[in-house]
């Protein structure tokens, strides 16, 4: 049994991201909340980090030049959503490519851990779990500042039906 396919993980990360962009669109003031996660300074910069990682790793998997962080706008939920959309477009295209070798290793420079080598599969899983992990951190932070996410983030809710 495959516990969780790449397609399912991608849908979960995308669904979670879309809900965050909707929430931040309704509460743009949340983008200015102070944030110490990854020394980003603000929620806007943390979400920029999330979507920049998605885009940069998707570009690595595609084998094209990576965007710099300076090229990733973070002034609004719409701008952040657009970067996420670009990343998901690349990842979904690669997932549909039957000839793509997910076990092939690639070498890349990271911002904080130096040069790494990992399989493309590992890079994909890291990219998607990285987003989910930071959104969980973000949920606690924005709640502490009066902005309550009004949606479930657990994977369980991707396929569960409420009976009562």
C-alpha positions as a printed Julia matrix, in Angstrom:
164×3 Matrix{Float64}:
   0.0    0.0     0.0
   1.23   3.45   -0.83
   0.51   5.48    2.26
   0.35   8.83    0.48
   0.98   9.43   -3.19
   2.85  12.44   -4.54
  -0.39  13.59   -6.14
  -2.27  13.4    -2.83
   0.5   15.23   -0.98
   0.56  17.93   -3.67
  -3.23  18.37   -3.46
  -3.04  18.68    0.34
  -0.28  21.29    0.21
  -2.1   23.21   -2.53
  -5.44  23.07   -0.69
  -3.81  24.27    2.54
  -2.03  27.09    0.71
  -5.18  28.24   -1.05
  -7.05  28.44    2.25
  -4.21  30.52    3.71
  -4.27  32.94    0.78
  -8.05  33.31    1.22
  -7.61  33.98    4.95
  -4.81  36.49    4.37
  -6.91  38.16    1.69
  -9.7   38.65    4.24
  -7.21  39.74    6.92
  -4.42  41.64    5.13
  -3.4   43.14    8.47
  -2.1   39.68    9.42
   0.72  40.07    6.89
   2.25  42.71    9.17
   2.23  40.58   12.34
   5.72  40.22   13.8
   7.15  36.77   13.23
  10.36  35.17   14.5
  10.07  31.95   12.44
  13.17  31.69   10.23
  14.07  35.26   11.33
  11.63  36.51    8.72
  10.35  39.44   10.77
   6.73  39.41    9.57
   4.03  36.99    8.49
   4.34  38.37    4.94
   8.03  37.46    4.86
   7.33  33.99    6.3
   4.74  33.3     3.6
   7.21  34.69    1.04
   9.7   32.13    2.36
   7.11  29.35    1.98
   6.18  30.19   -1.61
   9.76  31.04   -2.61
  10.88  27.6    -1.46
   8.04  26.02   -3.43
   8.99  27.91   -6.57
  12.76  27.5    -6.23
  12.55  23.76   -5.57
  10.04  23.3    -8.4
  12.46  25.13  -10.68
  15.31  22.9    -9.45
  13.25  19.83  -10.28
  12.5   21.26  -13.72
  16.19  22.01  -14.26
  15.8   25.75  -14.87
  17.4   28.75  -13.21
  15.9   29.41   -9.8
  14.17  32.66   -8.98
  15.86  34.75   -6.32
  13.99  35.71   -3.17
  14.09  39.32   -4.42
  11.93  38.2    -7.37
   9.18  36.87   -5.08
   6.73  39.65   -4.15
   5.04  39.53   -0.76
   2.96  42.69   -0.48
  -0.41  40.93   -0.68
  -2.09  37.56   -0.5
  -2.66  37.76   -4.27
   1.07  38.18   -4.98
   1.97  35.3    -2.68
  -0.74  33.14   -4.24
   0.6   33.82   -7.73
   4.07  32.55   -6.77
   2.52  29.44   -5.24
   0.44  28.91   -8.4
   3.58  29.04  -10.56
   5.26  26.44   -8.36
   2.24  24.11   -8.38
   1.96  24.41  -12.14
   5.55  23.16  -12.5
   5.13  20.37   -9.94
   1.87  19.14  -11.44
   3.4   19.13  -14.92
   6.33  17.03  -13.64
   3.99  14.63  -11.85
   2.17  14.01  -15.14
   5.41  13.29  -17.02
   5.65   9.49  -17.14
   9.3    9.65  -18.24
  10.43  11.88  -15.35
  12.93  10.01  -13.15
  11.99  10.78   -9.55
  14.84   8.64   -8.2
  17.55  10.59  -10.02
  19.72  12.62   -7.65
  20.25  16.32   -8.17
  22.77  18.64   -6.56
  21.79  22.13   -5.45
  22.86  25.05   -3.29
  20.62  25.85   -0.33
  20.43  29.15    1.51
  21.15  27.66    4.94
  22.58  24.13    4.61
  25.18  24.5     1.84
  25.33  22.21   -1.17
  23.14  19.1    -0.98
  22.45  16.08   -3.16
  19.08  14.33   -2.95
  16.7   12.36   -5.13
  14.07  14.35   -6.96
  11.46  12.43   -4.94
  13.06  13.61   -1.7
  13.14  17.18   -2.98
   9.43  17.02   -3.9
   8.4   15.63   -0.51
  10.57  18.2     1.28
   9.04  21.03   -0.72
   5.47  20.09    0.11
   6.05  19.14    3.76
   8.06  22.34    4.27
   4.97  24.34    3.34
   2.66  22.3     5.57
   5.07  22.62    8.51
   5.37  26.39    8.23
   1.61  26.85    7.81
   1.16  24.98   11.11
   3.57  27.42   12.77
   1.72  30.3    11.15
  -1.64  29.07   12.5
  -0.46  29.41   16.08
   1.05  32.83   15.47
  -1.96  34.43   13.78
  -4.35  32.95   16.38
  -2.31  34.67   19.09
  -2.99  37.94   17.25
  -6.74  37.47   16.88
  -6.89  35.99   13.37
  -8.39  32.52   13.59
  -8.0   30.17   10.63
 -11.54  28.96    9.9
 -10.57  25.78    8.12
  -9.12  22.41    9.14
  -5.52  21.84    8.07
  -5.09  18.16    8.92
  -4.84  15.69    6.06
  -7.76  13.79    7.57
 -10.11  16.46    6.24
  -9.01  15.89    2.64
 -11.13  12.73    2.56
 -13.27  12.53    5.68
 -17.01  13.1     5.76
 -18.69  14.69    8.78
 -21.47  12.42   10.04
 -22.72  14.59   12.87
